[in-house]
mmCIF file of C-alpha atoms and ligand atoms in Angstrom:
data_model
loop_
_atom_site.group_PDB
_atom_site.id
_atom_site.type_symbol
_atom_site.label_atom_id
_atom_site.label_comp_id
_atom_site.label_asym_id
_atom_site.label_seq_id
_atom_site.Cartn_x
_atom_site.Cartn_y
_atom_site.Cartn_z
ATOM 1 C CA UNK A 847 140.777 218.893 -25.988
ATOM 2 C CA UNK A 848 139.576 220.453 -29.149
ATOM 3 C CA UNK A 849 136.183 218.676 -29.194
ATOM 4 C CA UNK A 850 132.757 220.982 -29.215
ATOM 5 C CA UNK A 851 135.319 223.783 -29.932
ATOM 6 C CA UNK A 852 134.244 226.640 -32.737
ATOM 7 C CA UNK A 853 136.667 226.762 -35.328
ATOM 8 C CA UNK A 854 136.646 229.744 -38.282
ATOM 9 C CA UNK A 855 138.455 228.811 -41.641
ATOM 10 C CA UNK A 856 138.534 231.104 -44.222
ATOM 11 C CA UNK A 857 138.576 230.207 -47.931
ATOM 12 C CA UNK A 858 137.700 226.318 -47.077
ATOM 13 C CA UNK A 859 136.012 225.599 -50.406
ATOM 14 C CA UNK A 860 138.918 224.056 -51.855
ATOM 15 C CA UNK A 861 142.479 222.729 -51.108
ATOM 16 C CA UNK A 862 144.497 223.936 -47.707
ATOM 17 C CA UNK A 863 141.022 225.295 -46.247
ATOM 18 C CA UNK A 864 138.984 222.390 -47.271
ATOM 19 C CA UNK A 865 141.592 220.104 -45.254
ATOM 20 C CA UNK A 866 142.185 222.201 -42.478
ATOM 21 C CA UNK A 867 138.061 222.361 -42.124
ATOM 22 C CA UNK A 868 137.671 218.777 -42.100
ATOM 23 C CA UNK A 869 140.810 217.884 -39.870
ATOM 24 C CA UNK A 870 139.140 220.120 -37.145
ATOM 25 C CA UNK A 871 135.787 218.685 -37.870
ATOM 26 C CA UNK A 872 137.155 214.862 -37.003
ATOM 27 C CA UNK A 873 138.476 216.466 -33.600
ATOM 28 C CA UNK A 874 134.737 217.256 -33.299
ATOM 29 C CA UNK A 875 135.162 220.880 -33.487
ATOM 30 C CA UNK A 876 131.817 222.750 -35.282
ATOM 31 C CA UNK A 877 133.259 224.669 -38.357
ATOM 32 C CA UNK A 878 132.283 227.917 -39.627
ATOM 33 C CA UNK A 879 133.437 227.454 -43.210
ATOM 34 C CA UNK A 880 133.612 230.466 -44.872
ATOM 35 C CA UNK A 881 133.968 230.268 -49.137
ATOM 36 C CA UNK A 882 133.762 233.210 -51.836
ATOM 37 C CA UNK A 883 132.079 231.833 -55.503
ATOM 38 C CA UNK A 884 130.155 228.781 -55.009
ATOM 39 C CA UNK A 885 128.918 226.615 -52.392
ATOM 40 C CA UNK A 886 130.721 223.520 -51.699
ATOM 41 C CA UNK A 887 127.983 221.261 -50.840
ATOM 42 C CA UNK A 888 130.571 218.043 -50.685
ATOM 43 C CA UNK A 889 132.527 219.960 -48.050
ATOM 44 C CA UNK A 890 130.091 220.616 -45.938
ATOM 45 C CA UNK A 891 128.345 216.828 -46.282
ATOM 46 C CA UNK A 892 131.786 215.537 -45.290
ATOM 47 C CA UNK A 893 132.189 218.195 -42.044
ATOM 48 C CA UNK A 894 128.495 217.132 -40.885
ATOM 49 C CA UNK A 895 129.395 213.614 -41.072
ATOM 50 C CA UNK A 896 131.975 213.704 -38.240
ATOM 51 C CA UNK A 897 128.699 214.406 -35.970
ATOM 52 C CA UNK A 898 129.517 218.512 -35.415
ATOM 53 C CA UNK A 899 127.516 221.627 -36.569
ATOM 54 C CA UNK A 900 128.782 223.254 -40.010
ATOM 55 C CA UNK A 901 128.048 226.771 -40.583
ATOM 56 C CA UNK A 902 128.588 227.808 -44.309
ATOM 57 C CA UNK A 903 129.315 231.595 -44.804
ATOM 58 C CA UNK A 904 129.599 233.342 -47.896
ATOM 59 C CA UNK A 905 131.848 235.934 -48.233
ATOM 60 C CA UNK A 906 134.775 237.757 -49.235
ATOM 61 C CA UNK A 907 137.441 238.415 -46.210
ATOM 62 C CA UNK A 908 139.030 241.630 -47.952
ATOM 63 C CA UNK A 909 135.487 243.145 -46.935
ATOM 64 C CA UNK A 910 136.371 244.758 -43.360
ATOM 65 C CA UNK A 911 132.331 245.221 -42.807
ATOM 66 C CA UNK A 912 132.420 241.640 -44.011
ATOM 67 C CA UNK A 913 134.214 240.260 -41.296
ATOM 68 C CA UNK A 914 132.812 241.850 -38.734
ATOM 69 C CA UNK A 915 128.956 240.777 -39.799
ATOM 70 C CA UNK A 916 130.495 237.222 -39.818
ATOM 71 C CA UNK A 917 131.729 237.267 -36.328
ATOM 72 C CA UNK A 918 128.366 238.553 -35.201
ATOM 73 C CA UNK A 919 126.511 235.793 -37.068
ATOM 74 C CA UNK A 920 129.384 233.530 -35.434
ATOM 75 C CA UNK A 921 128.486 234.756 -32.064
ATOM 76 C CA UNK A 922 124.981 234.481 -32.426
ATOM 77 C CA UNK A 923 124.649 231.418 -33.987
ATOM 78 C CA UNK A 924 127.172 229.301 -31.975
ATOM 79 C CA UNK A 925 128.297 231.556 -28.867
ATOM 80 C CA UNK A 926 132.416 232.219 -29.303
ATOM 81 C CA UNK A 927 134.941 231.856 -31.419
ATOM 82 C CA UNK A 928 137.951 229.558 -30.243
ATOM 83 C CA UNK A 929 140.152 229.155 -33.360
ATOM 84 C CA UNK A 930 140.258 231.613 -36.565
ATOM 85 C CA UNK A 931 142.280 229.879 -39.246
ATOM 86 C CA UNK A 932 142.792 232.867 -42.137
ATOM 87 C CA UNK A 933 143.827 230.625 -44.954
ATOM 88 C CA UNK A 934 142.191 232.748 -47.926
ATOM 89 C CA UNK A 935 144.782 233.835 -50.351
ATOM 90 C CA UNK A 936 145.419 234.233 -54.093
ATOM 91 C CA UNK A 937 148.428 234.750 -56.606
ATOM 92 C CA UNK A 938 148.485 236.877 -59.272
ATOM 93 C CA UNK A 939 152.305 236.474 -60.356
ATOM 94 C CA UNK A 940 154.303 238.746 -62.470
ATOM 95 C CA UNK A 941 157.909 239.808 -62.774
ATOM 96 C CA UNK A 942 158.208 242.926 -61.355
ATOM 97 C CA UNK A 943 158.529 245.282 -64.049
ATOM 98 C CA UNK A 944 155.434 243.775 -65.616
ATOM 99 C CA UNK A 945 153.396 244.089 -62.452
ATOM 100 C CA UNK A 946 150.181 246.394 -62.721
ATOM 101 C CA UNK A 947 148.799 247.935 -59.884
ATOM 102 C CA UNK A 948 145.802 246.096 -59.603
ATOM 103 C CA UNK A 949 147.779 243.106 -59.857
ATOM 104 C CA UNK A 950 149.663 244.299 -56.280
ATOM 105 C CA UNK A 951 147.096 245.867 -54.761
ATOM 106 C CA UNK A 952 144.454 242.714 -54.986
ATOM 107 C CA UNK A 953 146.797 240.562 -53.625
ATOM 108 C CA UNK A 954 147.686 242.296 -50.367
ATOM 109 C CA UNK A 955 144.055 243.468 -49.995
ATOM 110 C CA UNK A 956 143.071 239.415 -49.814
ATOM 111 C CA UNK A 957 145.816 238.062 -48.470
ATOM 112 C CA UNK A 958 147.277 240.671 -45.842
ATOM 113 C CA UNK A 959 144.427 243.178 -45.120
ATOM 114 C CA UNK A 960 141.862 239.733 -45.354
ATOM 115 C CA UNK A 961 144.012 238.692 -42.489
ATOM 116 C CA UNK A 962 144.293 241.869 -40.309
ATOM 117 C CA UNK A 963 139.829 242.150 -41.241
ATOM 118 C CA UNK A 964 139.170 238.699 -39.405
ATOM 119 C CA UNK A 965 141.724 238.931 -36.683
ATOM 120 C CA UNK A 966 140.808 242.706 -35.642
ATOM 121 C CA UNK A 967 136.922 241.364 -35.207
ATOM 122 C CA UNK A 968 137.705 237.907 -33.997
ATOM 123 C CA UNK A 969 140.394 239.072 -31.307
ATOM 124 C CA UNK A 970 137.406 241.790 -29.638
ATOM 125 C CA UNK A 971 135.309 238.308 -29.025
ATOM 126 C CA UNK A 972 138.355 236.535 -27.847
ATOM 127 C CA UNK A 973 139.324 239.484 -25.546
ATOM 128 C CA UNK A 974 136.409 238.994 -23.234
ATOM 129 C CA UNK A 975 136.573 235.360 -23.584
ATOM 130 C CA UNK A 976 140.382 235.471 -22.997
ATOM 131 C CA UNK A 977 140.969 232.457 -25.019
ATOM 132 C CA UNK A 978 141.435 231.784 -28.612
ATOM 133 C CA UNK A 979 143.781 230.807 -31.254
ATOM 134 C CA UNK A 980 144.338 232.999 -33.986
ATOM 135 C CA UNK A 981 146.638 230.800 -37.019
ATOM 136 C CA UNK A 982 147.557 232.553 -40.640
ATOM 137 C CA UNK A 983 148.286 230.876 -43.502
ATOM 138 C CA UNK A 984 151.629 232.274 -44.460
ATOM 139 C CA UNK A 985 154.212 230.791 -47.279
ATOM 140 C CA UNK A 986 158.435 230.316 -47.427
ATOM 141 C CA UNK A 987 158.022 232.519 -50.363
ATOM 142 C CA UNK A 988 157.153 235.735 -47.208
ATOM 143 C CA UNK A 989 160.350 234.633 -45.566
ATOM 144 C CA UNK A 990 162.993 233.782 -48.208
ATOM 145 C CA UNK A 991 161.323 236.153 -51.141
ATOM 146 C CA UNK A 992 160.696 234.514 -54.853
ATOM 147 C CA UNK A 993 160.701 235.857 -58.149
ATOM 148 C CA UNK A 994 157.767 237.148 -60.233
ATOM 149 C CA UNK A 995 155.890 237.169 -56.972
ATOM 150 C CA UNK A 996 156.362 240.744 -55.747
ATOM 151 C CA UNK A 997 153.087 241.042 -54.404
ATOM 152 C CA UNK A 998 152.476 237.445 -52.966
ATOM 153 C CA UNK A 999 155.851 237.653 -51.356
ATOM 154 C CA UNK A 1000 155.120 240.955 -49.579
ATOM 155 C CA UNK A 1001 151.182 239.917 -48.401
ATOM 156 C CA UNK A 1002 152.972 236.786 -46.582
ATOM 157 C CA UNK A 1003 155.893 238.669 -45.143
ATOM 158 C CA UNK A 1004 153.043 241.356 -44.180
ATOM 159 C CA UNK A 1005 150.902 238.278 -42.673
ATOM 160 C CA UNK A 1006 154.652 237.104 -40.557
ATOM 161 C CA UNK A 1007 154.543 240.716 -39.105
ATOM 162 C CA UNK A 1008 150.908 240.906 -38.059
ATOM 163 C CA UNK A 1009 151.210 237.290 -36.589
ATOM 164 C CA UNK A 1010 153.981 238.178 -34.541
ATOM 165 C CA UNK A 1011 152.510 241.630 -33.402
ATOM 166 C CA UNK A 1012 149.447 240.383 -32.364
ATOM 167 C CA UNK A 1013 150.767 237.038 -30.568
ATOM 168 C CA UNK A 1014 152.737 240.112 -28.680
ATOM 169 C CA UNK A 1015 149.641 241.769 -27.953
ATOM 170 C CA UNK A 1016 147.060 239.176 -27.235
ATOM 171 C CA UNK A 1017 148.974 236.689 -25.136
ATOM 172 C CA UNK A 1018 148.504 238.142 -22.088
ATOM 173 C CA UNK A 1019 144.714 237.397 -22.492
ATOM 174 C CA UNK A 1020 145.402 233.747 -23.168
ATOM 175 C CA UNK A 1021 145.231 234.124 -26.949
ATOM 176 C CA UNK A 1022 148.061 232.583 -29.306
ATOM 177 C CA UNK A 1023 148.759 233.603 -32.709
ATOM 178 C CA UNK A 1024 151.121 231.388 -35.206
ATOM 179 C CA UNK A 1025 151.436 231.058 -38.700
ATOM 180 C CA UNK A 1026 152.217 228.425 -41.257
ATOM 181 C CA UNK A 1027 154.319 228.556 -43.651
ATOM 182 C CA UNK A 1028 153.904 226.227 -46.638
ATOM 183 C CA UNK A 1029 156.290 225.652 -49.248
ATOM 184 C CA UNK A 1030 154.832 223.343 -52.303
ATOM 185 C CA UNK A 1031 151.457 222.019 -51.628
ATOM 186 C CA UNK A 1032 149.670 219.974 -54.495
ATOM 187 C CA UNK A 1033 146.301 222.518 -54.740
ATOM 188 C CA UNK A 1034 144.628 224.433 -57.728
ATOM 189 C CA UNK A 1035 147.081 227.563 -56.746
ATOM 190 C CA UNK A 1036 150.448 225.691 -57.841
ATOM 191 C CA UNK A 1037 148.329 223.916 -60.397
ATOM 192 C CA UNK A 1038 148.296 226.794 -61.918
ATOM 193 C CA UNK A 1039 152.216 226.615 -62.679
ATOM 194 C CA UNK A 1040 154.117 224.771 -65.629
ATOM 195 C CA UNK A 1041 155.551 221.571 -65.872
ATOM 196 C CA UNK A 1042 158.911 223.032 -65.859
ATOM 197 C CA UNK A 1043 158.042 225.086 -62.974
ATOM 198 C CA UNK A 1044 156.816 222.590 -60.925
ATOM 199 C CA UNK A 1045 160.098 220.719 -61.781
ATOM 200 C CA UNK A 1046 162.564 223.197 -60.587
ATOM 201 C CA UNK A 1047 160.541 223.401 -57.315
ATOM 202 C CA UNK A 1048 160.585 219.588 -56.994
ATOM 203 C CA UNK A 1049 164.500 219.561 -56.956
ATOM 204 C CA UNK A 1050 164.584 222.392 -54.404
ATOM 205 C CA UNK A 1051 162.652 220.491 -51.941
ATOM 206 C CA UNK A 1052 165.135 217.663 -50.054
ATOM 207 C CA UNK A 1053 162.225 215.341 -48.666
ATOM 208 C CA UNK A 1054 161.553 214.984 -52.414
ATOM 209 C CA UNK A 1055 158.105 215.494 -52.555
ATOM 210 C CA UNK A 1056 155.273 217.799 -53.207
ATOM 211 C CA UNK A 1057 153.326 218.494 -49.935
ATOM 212 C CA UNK A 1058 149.787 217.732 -49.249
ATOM 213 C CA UNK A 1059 147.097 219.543 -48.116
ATOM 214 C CA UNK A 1060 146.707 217.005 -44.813
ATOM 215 C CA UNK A 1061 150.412 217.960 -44.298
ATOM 216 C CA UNK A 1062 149.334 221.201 -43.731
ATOM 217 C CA UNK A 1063 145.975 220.947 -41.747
ATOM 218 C CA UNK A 1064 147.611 218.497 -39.274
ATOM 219 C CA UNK A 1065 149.775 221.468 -38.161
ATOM 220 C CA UNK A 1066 146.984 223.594 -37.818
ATOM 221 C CA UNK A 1067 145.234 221.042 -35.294
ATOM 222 C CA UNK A 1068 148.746 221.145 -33.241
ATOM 223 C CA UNK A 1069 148.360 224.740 -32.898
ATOM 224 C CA UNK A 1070 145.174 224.835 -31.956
ATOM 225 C CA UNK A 1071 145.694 222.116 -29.211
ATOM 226 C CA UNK A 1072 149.005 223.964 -28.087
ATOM 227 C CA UNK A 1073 148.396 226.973 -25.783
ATOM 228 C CA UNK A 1074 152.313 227.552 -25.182
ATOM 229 C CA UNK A 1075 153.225 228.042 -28.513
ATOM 230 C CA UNK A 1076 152.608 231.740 -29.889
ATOM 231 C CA UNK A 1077 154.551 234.224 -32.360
ATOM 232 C CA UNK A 1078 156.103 231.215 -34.273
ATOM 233 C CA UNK A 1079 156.005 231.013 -38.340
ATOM 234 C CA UNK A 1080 156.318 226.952 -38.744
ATOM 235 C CA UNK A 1081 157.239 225.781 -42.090
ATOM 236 C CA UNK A 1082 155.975 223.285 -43.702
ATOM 237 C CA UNK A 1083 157.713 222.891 -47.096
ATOM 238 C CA UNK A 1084 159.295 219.237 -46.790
ATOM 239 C CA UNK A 1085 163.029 221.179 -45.980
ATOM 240 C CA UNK A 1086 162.937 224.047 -48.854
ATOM 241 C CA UNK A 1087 163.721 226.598 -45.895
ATOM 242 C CA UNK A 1088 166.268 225.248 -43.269
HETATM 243 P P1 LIG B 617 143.439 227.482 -53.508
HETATM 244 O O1 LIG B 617 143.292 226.030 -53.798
HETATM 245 O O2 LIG B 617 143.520 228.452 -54.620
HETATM 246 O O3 LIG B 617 142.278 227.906 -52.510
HETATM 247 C C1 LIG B 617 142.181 229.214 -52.017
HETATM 248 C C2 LIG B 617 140.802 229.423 -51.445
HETATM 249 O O4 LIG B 617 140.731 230.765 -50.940
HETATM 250 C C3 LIG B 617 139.692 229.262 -52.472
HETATM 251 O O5 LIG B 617 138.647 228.507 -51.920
HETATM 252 C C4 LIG B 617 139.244 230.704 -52.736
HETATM 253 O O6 LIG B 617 137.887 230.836 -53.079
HETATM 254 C C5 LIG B 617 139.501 231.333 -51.375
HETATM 255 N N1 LIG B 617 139.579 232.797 -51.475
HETATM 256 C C6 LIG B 617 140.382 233.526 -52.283
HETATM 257 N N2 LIG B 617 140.168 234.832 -52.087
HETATM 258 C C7 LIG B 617 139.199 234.926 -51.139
HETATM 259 C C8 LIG B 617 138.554 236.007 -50.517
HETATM 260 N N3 LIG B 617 138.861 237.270 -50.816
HETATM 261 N N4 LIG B 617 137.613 235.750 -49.573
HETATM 262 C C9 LIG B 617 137.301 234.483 -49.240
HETATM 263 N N5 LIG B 617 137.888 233.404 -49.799
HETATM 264 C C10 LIG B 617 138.819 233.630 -50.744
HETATM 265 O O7 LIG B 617 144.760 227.750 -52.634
HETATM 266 P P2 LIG B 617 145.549 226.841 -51.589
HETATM 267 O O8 LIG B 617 146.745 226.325 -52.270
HETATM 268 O O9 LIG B 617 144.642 225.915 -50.889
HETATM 269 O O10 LIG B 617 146.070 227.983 -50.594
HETATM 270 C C11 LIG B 617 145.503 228.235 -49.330
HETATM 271 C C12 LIG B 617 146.402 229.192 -48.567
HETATM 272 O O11 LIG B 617 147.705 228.622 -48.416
HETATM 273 C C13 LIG B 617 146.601 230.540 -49.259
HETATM 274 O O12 LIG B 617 146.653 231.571 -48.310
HETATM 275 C C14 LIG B 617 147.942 230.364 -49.934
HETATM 276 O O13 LIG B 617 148.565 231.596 -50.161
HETATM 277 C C15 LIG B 617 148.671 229.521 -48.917
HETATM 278 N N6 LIG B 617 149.792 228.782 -49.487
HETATM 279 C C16 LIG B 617 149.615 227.815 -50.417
HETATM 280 C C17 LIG B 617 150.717 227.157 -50.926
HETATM 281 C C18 LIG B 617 150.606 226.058 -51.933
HETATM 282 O O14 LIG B 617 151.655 225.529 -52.351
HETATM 283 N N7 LIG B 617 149.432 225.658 -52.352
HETATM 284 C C19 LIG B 617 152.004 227.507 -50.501
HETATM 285 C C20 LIG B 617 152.150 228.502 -49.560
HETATM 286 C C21 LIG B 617 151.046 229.135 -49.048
HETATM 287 P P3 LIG B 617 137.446 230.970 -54.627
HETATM 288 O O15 LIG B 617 137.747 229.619 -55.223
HETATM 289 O O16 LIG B 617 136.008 231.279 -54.536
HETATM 290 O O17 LIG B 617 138.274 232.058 -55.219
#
């Protein structure tokens, strides 16, 4: 069902992305993998082996002008666009009173107004195809709040809102729009946290395990492959949220 399809994912490089790419790629969908720093030349070998095209795109999705050359080059170089996966997002974590302004305003600018760049352009190509599937990486932490993540919080309760608006006003064209919302996934973002950190997050989770980044991607596939499912926020966070 999802074979030959075109498939965006945003910040693949690495961990979430990098799975999601590749679990679309086995379904034999061509992948536009879009990365910000440095190529990842492993990445795409591994995408190219499942037989499909890869399209490697630098760029950084907080870049409005950005996104909209990317979905040109999309549309050029491979025709339409039939699933945009916006999984680019960073933390920059501080307790509140702490928090400078840059540190607030970078992370809604990649994580929130990243989002609303690719989905404005990608939605005007899957208007006139009227099809698509639009999915947004969201987190628990945008639906239950945590501390010393102010800013994070708010981009992913920002990117809930904007998935649920735009399932509302795309779905009468045929397009869905979901997010997912992880809890702890074992990547270089929750790397970044201390032992004792990663400890208290371990005994919140019931399933009593870390999740992994083919935990996530698999739900991204379902989405794709499910056109009667729009406007939902699925978590995946091994029970943290229930
Ligand atoms: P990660 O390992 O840090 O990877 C994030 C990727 O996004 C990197 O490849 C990074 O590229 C890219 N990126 C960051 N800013 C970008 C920008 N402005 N334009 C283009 N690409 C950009 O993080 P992850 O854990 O896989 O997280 C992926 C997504 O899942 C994020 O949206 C995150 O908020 C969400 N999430 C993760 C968890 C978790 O537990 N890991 C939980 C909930 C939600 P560079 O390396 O070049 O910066």
């Amino acid at each position: 069902m999802l074979k030959g399809k075109n498939v965006i994912v945003t910040g693949a490089a690495k961990g979430i992305g990098k799975a999601v790419a590749i679990a679309f790629a086995k379904e034999g969908c061509n992948i536009v993998l879009n990365y910000r720093s440095s190529a990842p030349d492993d990445t795409i070998q591994e995408i190219e082996s499942h037989g499909v095209t890869c399209l490697p795109v630098q760029g950084d999705v907080s870049d409005f002008e950005f996104a909209a050359a990317l979905m040109k080059q999309v549309k050029k170089e491979l025709g339409s666009v039939d699933v945009l996966v916006n999984n680019a997002g960073i933390t920059r974590d501080m307790l509140l009173m702490r928090m400078s302004e840059e540190e607030f305003d970078s992370v809604i600018h990649t994580n929130l107004k990243g989002t609303f760049n690719m989905v404005r352009h990608a939605s005007s190509l899957m208007l006139k195809q009227r099809s698509g599937a639009i999915i947004n990486m969201a987190s628990v932490v945008g639906v239950v709040g945590n501390a010393g993540q102010v800013n994070y919080a708010a981009s992913k309760a920002g990117v809930i809102g904007l998935t649920k608006s735009v399932a509302k006003e795309l779905a009468a064209r045929g397009i869905t729009c979901n997010a997912i919302a992880p809890g702890f996934v074992e990547t270089d973002m929750t790397d970044a946290l201390t032992p004792e950190q990663k400890e208290n997050m371990l005994a919140m989770i019931p399933l009593k395990r870390y999740g992994q980044v083919e935990d996530i991607a698999r739900v991204a596939v379902f989405l794709a492959e499910n056109t009667y499912i729009t406007g939902q926020v699925i978590n995946v966070d091994g029970g943290m949220v229930m």
